[in-house]
Amino acid sequence: MNPETCCDYYVYPLAKNFTDFLRLLISLKTTNAIQQVVRMDKEAFENFMNDPDEVRYTSSEPVQSILQNISSNLEIEPIENPFDYIKKLQKDFPYKKIKFTDGFYNVTGLTQQENI
């Protein structure tokens, strides 16, 4: 548990299901991009994806090999418009329905009312 939030909530959805998560991974070529979207607008996201270090890493042979294995062995295709997919999912997600443990409230100092 990481009780620190970078934005408005403590938990953010990244994909509707595991298959979509893998499709995002194939599209973006790194989990780093997937988890960073919550902090970014479209321009920041594009800058991140085009950063020379990011491009060098995601285009490396080991990364490409793993992504190709996932794609071919699981017969899945990259997700279209990954930024828009994640942003819409996060915008429409019912955050108020998340049930946190007592440990969460102990660590954050929040009350259940503050989280509603």
PDB file of C-alpha atoms in Angstrom:
ATOM      1  CA  MET A   1       0.000   0.000   0.000  1.00  0.00           C
ATOM      2  CA  ASN A   2       1.243   3.446  -0.884  1.00  0.00           C
ATOM      3  CA  PRO A   3      -0.946   5.916   0.984  1.00  0.00           C
ATOM      4  CA  GLU A   4       0.453   8.897  -0.853  1.00  0.00           C
ATOM      5  CA  THR A   5      -1.467  10.356  -3.728  1.00  0.00           C
ATOM      6  CA  CYS A   6      -0.085  12.330  -6.625  1.00  0.00           C
ATOM      7  CA  CYS A   7      -3.466  13.671  -7.643  1.00  0.00           C
ATOM      8  CA  ASP A   8      -7.046  13.416  -6.398  1.00  0.00           C
ATOM      9  CA  TYR A   9      -7.304   9.771  -5.371  1.00  0.00           C
ATOM     10  CA  TYR A  10      -5.180   7.083  -3.737  1.00  0.00           C
ATOM     11  CA  VAL A  11      -6.006   4.412  -6.314  1.00  0.00           C
ATOM     12  CA  TYR A  12      -6.283   4.733 -10.084  1.00  0.00           C
ATOM     13  CA  PRO A  13      -7.467   2.152 -12.593  1.00  0.00           C
ATOM     14  CA  LEU A  14      -5.110   1.463 -15.462  1.00  0.00           C
ATOM     15  CA  ALA A  15      -7.175  -0.999 -17.501  1.00  0.00           C
ATOM     16  CA  LYS A  16     -10.619  -2.612 -17.484  1.00  0.00           C
ATOM     17  CA  ASN A  17      -9.105  -6.093 -17.332  1.00  0.00           C
ATOM     18  CA  PHE A  18      -5.800  -7.928 -17.630  1.00  0.00           C
ATOM     19  CA  THR A  19      -6.081  -8.370 -21.390  1.00  0.00           C
ATOM     20  CA  ASP A  20      -6.500  -4.617 -21.843  1.00  0.00           C
ATOM     21  CA  PHE A  21      -3.514  -4.060 -19.545  1.00  0.00           C
ATOM     22  CA  LEU A  22      -1.393  -6.279 -21.790  1.00  0.00           C
ATOM     23  CA  ARG A  23      -2.752  -4.482 -24.861  1.00  0.00           C
ATOM     24  CA  LEU A  24      -1.700  -1.183 -23.263  1.00  0.00           C
ATOM     25  CA  LEU A  25       1.719  -2.645 -22.547  1.00  0.00           C
ATOM     26  CA  ILE A  26       2.103  -3.674 -26.178  1.00  0.00           C
ATOM     27  CA  SER A  27       0.991  -0.208 -27.308  1.00  0.00           C
ATOM     28  CA  LEU A  28       3.146   1.829 -24.938  1.00  0.00           C
ATOM     29  CA  LYS A  29       5.997  -0.673 -24.614  1.00  0.00           C
ATOM     30  CA  THR A  30       6.511  -0.001 -20.901  1.00  0.00           C
ATOM     31  CA  THR A  31       4.527  -0.043 -17.689  1.00  0.00           C
ATOM     32  CA  ASN A  32       6.193   3.241 -16.794  1.00  0.00           C
ATOM     33  CA  ALA A  33       4.113   5.058 -19.394  1.00  0.00           C
ATOM     34  CA  ILE A  34       0.927   3.351 -18.215  1.00  0.00           C
ATOM     35  CA  GLN A  35       1.354   4.421 -14.605  1.00  0.00           C
ATOM     36  CA  GLN A  36       2.461   7.982 -15.449  1.00  0.00           C
ATOM     37  CA  VAL A  37      -0.634   8.906 -17.492  1.00  0.00           C
ATOM     38  CA  VAL A  38      -2.558   9.976 -14.398  1.00  0.00           C
ATOM     39  CA  ARG A  39      -0.168  12.912 -13.934  1.00  0.00           C
ATOM     40  CA  MET A  40      -0.071  14.019 -17.561  1.00  0.00           C
ATOM     41  CA  ASP A  41      -1.990  15.902 -20.168  1.00  0.00           C
ATOM     42  CA  LYS A  42      -1.749  14.801 -23.813  1.00  0.00           C
ATOM     43  CA  GLU A  43       1.262  17.025 -24.569  1.00  0.00           C
ATOM     44  CA  ALA A  44       3.232  15.838 -21.525  1.00  0.00           C
ATOM     45  CA  PHE A  45       2.397  12.247 -22.442  1.00  0.00           C
ATOM     46  CA  GLU A  46       3.622  12.714 -26.018  1.00  0.00           C
ATOM     47  CA  ASN A  47       6.815  14.351 -24.723  1.00  0.00           C
ATOM     48  CA  PHE A  48       7.345  11.447 -22.333  1.00  0.00           C
ATOM     49  CA  MET A  49       6.825   8.848 -25.062  1.00  0.00           C
ATOM     50  CA  ASN A  50       9.212  10.683 -27.402  1.00  0.00           C
ATOM     51  CA  ASP A  51      11.930  11.252 -24.822  1.00  0.00           C
ATOM     52  CA  PRO A  52      15.180   9.839 -26.300  1.00  0.00           C
ATOM     53  CA  ASP A  53      15.896   7.675 -23.225  1.00  0.00           C
ATOM     54  CA  GLU A  54      12.376   6.261 -23.301  1.00  0.00           C
ATOM     55  CA  VAL A  55      12.583   5.556 -27.042  1.00  0.00           C
ATOM     56  CA  ARG A  56      15.994   3.920 -26.650  1.00  0.00           C
ATOM     57  CA  TYR A  57      14.678   1.641 -23.888  1.00  0.00           C
ATOM     58  CA  THR A  58      11.387   0.701 -25.539  1.00  0.00           C
ATOM     59  CA  SER A  59      13.029   0.007 -28.883  1.00  0.00           C
ATOM     60  CA  SER A  60      15.724  -2.210 -27.388  1.00  0.00           C
ATOM     61  CA  GLU A  61      15.855  -5.823 -28.527  1.00  0.00           C
ATOM     62  CA  PRO A  62      14.962  -7.359 -25.126  1.00  0.00           C
ATOM     63  CA  VAL A  63      11.880  -5.158 -24.730  1.00  0.00           C
ATOM     64  CA  GLN A  64      10.747  -5.720 -28.309  1.00  0.00           C
ATOM     65  CA  SER A  65      11.247  -9.474 -27.965  1.00  0.00           C
ATOM     66  CA  ILE A  66       9.136  -9.678 -24.816  1.00  0.00           C
ATOM     67  CA  LEU A  67       6.366  -7.560 -26.315  1.00  0.00           C
ATOM     68  CA  GLN A  68       6.345  -9.659 -29.466  1.00  0.00           C
ATOM     69  CA  ASN A  69       6.103 -12.838 -27.378  1.00  0.00           C
ATOM     70  CA  ILE A  70       3.159 -11.458 -25.417  1.00  0.00           C
ATOM     71  CA  SER A  71       1.403 -10.327 -28.564  1.00  0.00           C
ATOM     72  CA  SER A  72       1.902 -13.487 -30.582  1.00  0.00           C
ATOM     73  CA  ASN A  73       1.486 -16.070 -27.825  1.00  0.00           C
ATOM     74  CA  LEU A  74      -1.652 -14.473 -26.412  1.00  0.00           C
ATOM     75  CA  GLU A  75      -2.935 -13.343 -29.802  1.00  0.00           C
ATOM     76  CA  ILE A  76      -3.626  -9.782 -28.681  1.00  0.00           C
ATOM     77  CA  GLU A  77      -3.257  -6.508 -30.538  1.00  0.00           C
ATOM     78  CA  PRO A  78      -2.123  -3.103 -29.265  1.00  0.00           C
ATOM     79  CA  ILE A  79      -4.882  -0.930 -27.858  1.00  0.00           C
ATOM     80  CA  GLU A  80      -5.863   2.060 -29.960  1.00  0.00           C
ATOM     81  CA  ASN A  81      -5.378   5.507 -28.406  1.00  0.00           C
ATOM     82  CA  PRO A  82      -3.885   4.300 -25.108  1.00  0.00           C
ATOM     83  CA  PHE A  83      -3.773   7.786 -23.558  1.00  0.00           C
ATOM     84  CA  ASP A  84      -7.471   8.380 -24.266  1.00  0.00           C
ATOM     85  CA  TYR A  85      -8.388   4.869 -23.099  1.00  0.00           C
ATOM     86  CA  ILE A  86      -6.701   5.353 -19.699  1.00  0.00           C
ATOM     87  CA  LYS A  87      -7.944   8.919 -19.199  1.00  0.00           C
ATOM     88  CA  LYS A  88     -11.559   7.932 -19.943  1.00  0.00           C
ATOM     89  CA  LEU A  89     -11.343   4.938 -17.646  1.00  0.00           C
ATOM     90  CA  GLN A  90      -9.942   7.096 -14.840  1.00  0.00           C
ATOM     91  CA  LYS A  91     -12.513   9.854 -15.423  1.00  0.00           C
ATOM     92  CA  ASP A  92     -15.479   7.448 -15.350  1.00  0.00           C
ATOM     93  CA  PHE A  93     -14.267   5.203 -12.520  1.00  0.00           C
ATOM     94  CA  PRO A  94     -16.506   5.050  -9.380  1.00  0.00           C
ATOM     95  CA  TYR A  95     -13.777   5.946  -6.848  1.00  0.00           C
ATOM     96  CA  LYS A  96     -16.294   6.303  -3.999  1.00  0.00           C
ATOM     97  CA  LYS A  97     -17.076   2.580  -4.172  1.00  0.00           C
ATOM     98  CA  ILE A  98     -13.536   1.554  -3.203  1.00  0.00           C
ATOM     99  CA  LYS A  99     -13.431  -0.038   0.249  1.00  0.00           C
ATOM    100  CA  PHE A 100     -10.198   0.704   2.076  1.00  0.00           C
ATOM    101  CA  THR A 101      -8.943  -1.308   5.039  1.00  0.00           C
ATOM    102  CA  ASP A 102      -8.581   0.015   8.554  1.00  0.00           C
ATOM    103  CA  GLY A 103      -4.826  -0.093   7.948  1.00  0.00           C
ATOM    104  CA  PHE A 104      -5.204   2.456   5.169  1.00  0.00           C
ATOM    105  CA  TYR A 105      -6.988   4.854   7.496  1.00  0.00           C
ATOM    106  CA  ASN A 106      -4.437   4.257  10.249  1.00  0.00           C
ATOM    107  CA  VAL A 107      -1.534   5.042   7.922  1.00  0.00           C
ATOM    108  CA  THR A 108      -3.088   8.087   6.215  1.00  0.00           C
ATOM    109  CA  GLY A 109      -4.787   9.549   9.266  1.00  0.00           C
ATOM    110  CA  LEU A 110      -7.938   9.975   7.192  1.00  0.00           C
ATOM    111  CA  THR A 111     -11.366   9.020   8.424  1.00  0.00           C
ATOM    112  CA  GLN A 112     -13.779   7.024   6.343  1.00  0.00           C
ATOM    113  CA  GLN A 113     -15.924  10.150   6.002  1.00  0.00           C
ATOM    114  CA  GLU A 114     -13.026  12.090   4.460  1.00  0.00           C
ATOM    115  CA  ASN A 115     -12.583   9.413   1.834  1.00  0.00           C
ATOM    116  CA  ILE A 116     -16.268   9.452   0.771  1.00  0.00           C
TER     117      ILE A 116
END
